[in-house]
Amino acid sequence: NGIGMTVASMAGLRGANYKDMYQQGLLNKGDIMFFTPDKNPISAFFAFLDGGPISHMTIYEGNGWVSDFNENGHELVRIEKYFGRKGFILPVGQSEGAAVLAAANALGTTPQARFMPIPGLGHVCSTFCSASMRNAGVKPPQGVGPSTQFFNARLEGRIRE
């Protein structure tokens, strides 16, 4: 792990621009969105901590809305927030996607829906996404951080590239 692994991983993984994915209709309700770091140093720091190329995860709500989990907790944001970012999609499926969204929105209203990188006291983006999937009966990728979950889902052939 470390910065060398992060740089090497990023060099080998290009990802697609989320603006293009959205405009081409490639996002479906409940899909998990993995993001490569943007120019924000905090974004790169999160990828560095996890030892990989992914710094953030969200859930696509549909109609241009994203179920995001960040330092503010759970919130719905417009996808345009991510138009300059590249990344990958973990397709969930139509019926499963509705269940994942319902679980995310239910989890987002609980006391545990606060940003806290300490297990059991709150969530970070990756644990929020995986808990939403698990609560919906959908198998989440193994791992804690976004890069770890991405690589495990990719090894299982679940990532759309």
mmCIF file of C-alpha atoms in Angstrom:
data_model
loop_
_atom_site.group_PDB
_atom_site.id
_atom_site.type_symbol
_atom_site.label_atom_id
_atom_site.label_comp_id
_atom_site.label_asym_id
_atom_site.label_seq_id
_atom_site.Cartn_x
_atom_site.Cartn_y
_atom_site.Cartn_z
ATOM 1 C CA ASN A 1 0.000 0.000 0.000
ATOM 2 C CA GLY A 2 0.993 3.633 -0.115
ATOM 3 C CA ILE A 3 1.399 6.428 -2.596
ATOM 4 C CA GLY A 4 3.378 4.297 -5.082
ATOM 5 C CA MET A 5 0.541 1.747 -5.243
ATOM 6 C CA THR A 6 -2.012 4.535 -5.596
ATOM 7 C CA VAL A 7 -0.143 6.202 -8.471
ATOM 8 C CA ALA A 8 0.469 2.865 -10.219
ATOM 9 C CA SER A 9 -3.151 1.861 -9.821
ATOM 10 C CA MET A 10 -4.408 5.157 -11.143
ATOM 11 C CA ALA A 11 -2.128 4.898 -14.152
ATOM 12 C CA GLY A 12 -3.623 1.523 -15.076
ATOM 13 C CA LEU A 13 -7.273 2.419 -14.488
ATOM 14 C CA ARG A 14 -8.817 5.157 -16.566
ATOM 15 C CA GLY A 15 -12.502 5.102 -15.717
ATOM 16 C CA ALA A 16 -15.184 6.958 -17.609
ATOM 17 C CA ASN A 17 -16.407 10.520 -17.116
ATOM 18 C CA TYR A 18 -19.650 10.603 -15.112
ATOM 19 C CA LYS A 19 -21.077 13.344 -17.331
ATOM 20 C CA ASP A 20 -20.717 11.009 -20.320
ATOM 21 C CA MET A 21 -22.139 8.031 -18.403
ATOM 22 C CA TYR A 22 -25.144 10.085 -17.307
ATOM 23 C CA GLN A 23 -25.818 11.591 -20.734
ATOM 24 C CA GLN A 24 -25.550 8.154 -22.368
ATOM 25 C CA GLY A 25 -28.056 6.668 -19.917
ATOM 26 C CA LEU A 26 -25.557 4.207 -18.443
ATOM 27 C CA LEU A 27 -26.588 4.831 -14.832
ATOM 28 C CA ASN A 28 -29.525 2.980 -13.303
ATOM 29 C CA LYS A 29 -31.270 3.476 -9.975
ATOM 30 C CA GLY A 30 -29.303 1.856 -7.181
ATOM 31 C CA ASP A 31 -26.021 1.546 -9.089
ATOM 32 C CA ILE A 32 -22.939 2.046 -6.938
ATOM 33 C CA MET A 33 -20.676 4.773 -8.295
ATOM 34 C CA PHE A 34 -16.919 4.573 -7.608
ATOM 35 C CA PHE A 35 -14.861 7.758 -8.107
ATOM 36 C CA THR A 36 -11.186 8.327 -8.827
ATOM 37 C CA PRO A 37 -9.689 11.304 -6.957
ATOM 38 C CA ASP A 38 -10.319 14.794 -8.242
ATOM 39 C CA LYS A 39 -7.976 17.761 -7.824
ATOM 40 C CA ASN A 40 -8.960 18.139 -4.176
ATOM 41 C CA PRO A 41 -6.028 16.950 -2.014
ATOM 42 C CA ILE A 42 -8.455 15.412 0.492
ATOM 43 C CA SER A 43 -9.843 13.198 -2.278
ATOM 44 C CA ALA A 44 -6.350 11.987 -3.152
ATOM 45 C CA PHE A 45 -5.588 11.477 0.537
ATOM 46 C CA PHE A 46 -8.560 9.105 0.950
ATOM 47 C CA ALA A 47 -7.399 7.060 -2.029
ATOM 48 C CA PHE A 48 -3.870 7.035 -0.585
ATOM 49 C CA LEU A 49 -5.145 5.830 2.816
ATOM 50 C CA ASP A 50 -6.956 2.935 1.166
ATOM 51 C CA GLY A 51 -3.950 2.169 -1.052
ATOM 52 C CA GLY A 52 -5.780 2.331 -4.350
ATOM 53 C CA PRO A 53 -7.288 4.468 -7.099
ATOM 54 C CA ILE A 54 -10.768 5.062 -5.655
ATOM 55 C CA SER A 55 -11.511 7.918 -3.262
ATOM 56 C CA HIS A 56 -15.316 7.983 -2.990
ATOM 57 C CA MET A 57 -18.492 5.933 -3.477
ATOM 58 C CA THR A 58 -22.141 6.943 -3.863
ATOM 59 C CA ILE A 59 -25.454 5.414 -4.933
ATOM 60 C CA TYR A 60 -27.274 6.658 -8.022
ATOM 61 C CA GLU A 61 -30.863 7.643 -7.132
ATOM 62 C CA GLY A 62 -32.116 8.292 -10.660
ATOM 63 C CA ASN A 63 -33.271 11.413 -12.507
ATOM 64 C CA GLY A 64 -29.915 13.096 -11.969
ATOM 65 C CA TRP A 65 -29.826 12.616 -8.184
ATOM 66 C CA VAL A 66 -27.122 10.863 -6.169
ATOM 67 C CA SER A 67 -27.419 9.464 -2.647
ATOM 68 C CA ASP A 68 -24.170 10.775 -1.210
ATOM 69 C CA PHE A 69 -22.526 10.149 2.140
ATOM 70 C CA ASN A 70 -19.848 12.623 3.124
ATOM 71 C CA GLU A 71 -18.698 14.740 6.066
ATOM 72 C CA ASN A 72 -22.253 16.176 6.244
ATOM 73 C CA GLY A 73 -23.773 12.705 6.585
ATOM 74 C CA HIS A 74 -26.355 11.409 4.118
ATOM 75 C CA GLU A 75 -27.658 13.860 1.537
ATOM 76 C CA LEU A 76 -29.098 13.915 -1.953
ATOM 77 C CA VAL A 77 -26.999 15.883 -4.436
ATOM 78 C CA ARG A 78 -27.270 16.564 -8.150
ATOM 79 C CA ILE A 79 -25.069 14.417 -10.352
ATOM 80 C CA GLU A 80 -23.600 17.555 -11.894
ATOM 81 C CA LYS A 81 -21.471 17.776 -8.733
ATOM 82 C CA TYR A 82 -19.511 14.829 -10.156
ATOM 83 C CA PHE A 83 -19.400 15.750 -13.862
ATOM 84 C CA GLY A 84 -15.675 16.461 -13.765
ATOM 85 C CA ARG A 85 -14.897 13.125 -12.084
ATOM 86 C CA LYS A 86 -14.075 9.750 -13.569
ATOM 87 C CA GLY A 87 -14.990 6.385 -12.190
ATOM 88 C CA PHE A 88 -16.650 3.029 -12.489
ATOM 89 C CA ILE A 89 -20.098 1.533 -11.937
ATOM 90 C CA LEU A 90 -21.144 -1.493 -9.933
ATOM 91 C CA PRO A 91 -24.526 -2.299 -11.534
ATOM 92 C CA VAL A 92 -27.037 -3.504 -8.988
ATOM 93 C CA GLY A 93 -30.068 -4.383 -11.130
ATOM 94 C CA GLN A 94 -33.523 -2.813 -11.371
ATOM 95 C CA SER A 95 -35.383 -4.646 -8.612
ATOM 96 C CA GLU A 96 -32.331 -4.746 -6.348
ATOM 97 C CA GLY A 97 -31.623 -1.078 -7.073
ATOM 98 C CA ALA A 98 -34.975 0.006 -5.667
ATOM 99 C CA ALA A 99 -34.295 -2.005 -2.501
ATOM 100 C CA VAL A 100 -30.783 -0.515 -2.147
ATOM 101 C CA LEU A 101 -32.192 3.025 -2.466
ATOM 102 C CA ALA A 102 -34.894 2.329 0.101
ATOM 103 C CA ALA A 103 -32.283 0.916 2.477
ATOM 104 C CA ALA A 104 -29.951 3.898 1.919
ATOM 105 C CA ASN A 105 -32.721 6.402 2.554
ATOM 106 C CA ALA A 106 -33.820 4.526 5.695
ATOM 107 C CA LEU A 107 -30.240 4.242 6.967
ATOM 108 C CA GLY A 108 -29.679 7.913 6.181
ATOM 109 C CA THR A 109 -32.243 8.934 8.801
ATOM 110 C CA THR A 110 -30.767 6.901 11.680
ATOM 111 C CA PRO A 111 -28.396 8.205 14.382
ATOM 112 C CA GLN A 112 -25.638 6.094 12.767
ATOM 113 C CA ALA A 113 -25.927 8.232 9.610
ATOM 114 C CA ARG A 114 -23.148 10.531 10.629
ATOM 115 C CA PHE A 115 -19.664 10.772 9.232
ATOM 116 C CA MET A 116 -17.431 8.876 11.619
ATOM 117 C CA PRO A 117 -14.535 6.715 10.449
ATOM 118 C CA ILE A 118 -14.756 4.557 13.592
ATOM 119 C CA PRO A 119 -16.626 1.241 13.141
ATOM 120 C CA GLY A 120 -19.878 1.133 15.077
ATOM 121 C CA LEU A 121 -20.027 4.881 15.691
ATOM 122 C CA GLY A 122 -20.904 6.058 12.210
ATOM 123 C CA HIS A 123 -20.077 5.601 8.548
ATOM 124 C CA VAL A 124 -17.854 6.719 5.731
ATOM 125 C CA CYS A 125 -19.015 6.615 2.104
ATOM 126 C CA SER A 126 -17.955 3.005 1.530
ATOM 127 C CA THR A 127 -19.460 1.556 4.707
ATOM 128 C CA PHE A 128 -22.692 3.478 4.070
ATOM 129 C CA CYS A 129 -22.965 2.022 0.549
ATOM 130 C CA SER A 130 -22.163 -1.522 1.678
ATOM 131 C CA ALA A 131 -24.572 -1.314 4.645
ATOM 132 C CA SER A 132 -27.319 -0.091 2.292
ATOM 133 C CA MET A 133 -26.669 -3.032 -0.035
ATOM 134 C CA ARG A 134 -26.540 -5.529 2.829
ATOM 135 C CA ASN A 135 -29.765 -4.147 4.373
ATOM 136 C CA ALA A 136 -31.427 -4.570 0.965
ATOM 137 C CA GLY A 137 -30.329 -8.198 0.682
ATOM 138 C CA VAL A 138 -27.775 -7.419 -2.046
ATOM 139 C CA LYS A 139 -24.244 -8.749 -1.671
ATOM 140 C CA PRO A 140 -21.886 -5.808 -1.122
ATOM 141 C CA PRO A 141 -18.257 -5.953 -2.210
ATOM 142 C CA GLN A 142 -15.916 -7.133 0.528
ATOM 143 C CA GLY A 143 -13.718 -4.586 2.245
ATOM 144 C CA VAL A 144 -13.993 -1.387 4.198
ATOM 145 C CA GLY A 145 -12.538 1.370 2.022
ATOM 146 C CA PRO A 146 -13.711 2.386 -1.442
ATOM 147 C CA SER A 147 -10.586 1.083 -3.240
ATOM 148 C CA THR A 148 -10.736 -2.249 -1.441
ATOM 149 C CA GLN A 149 -14.427 -2.654 -2.304
ATOM 150 C CA PHE A 150 -13.754 -1.620 -5.903
ATOM 151 C CA PHE A 151 -10.928 -4.130 -6.371
ATOM 152 C CA ASN A 152 -12.931 -6.965 -4.802
ATOM 153 C CA ALA A 153 -15.983 -6.209 -6.970
ATOM 154 C CA ARG A 154 -13.687 -5.999 -10.007
ATOM 155 C CA LEU A 155 -12.113 -9.384 -9.186
ATOM 156 C CA GLU A 156 -15.637 -10.827 -9.054
ATOM 157 C CA GLY A 157 -16.373 -9.369 -12.505
ATOM 158 C CA ARG A 158 -19.067 -7.038 -11.152
ATOM 159 C CA ILE A 159 -17.619 -3.671 -12.296
ATOM 160 C CA ARG A 160 -18.727 -2.096 -15.558
ATOM 161 C CA GLU A 161 -15.645 -0.552 -17.186
#
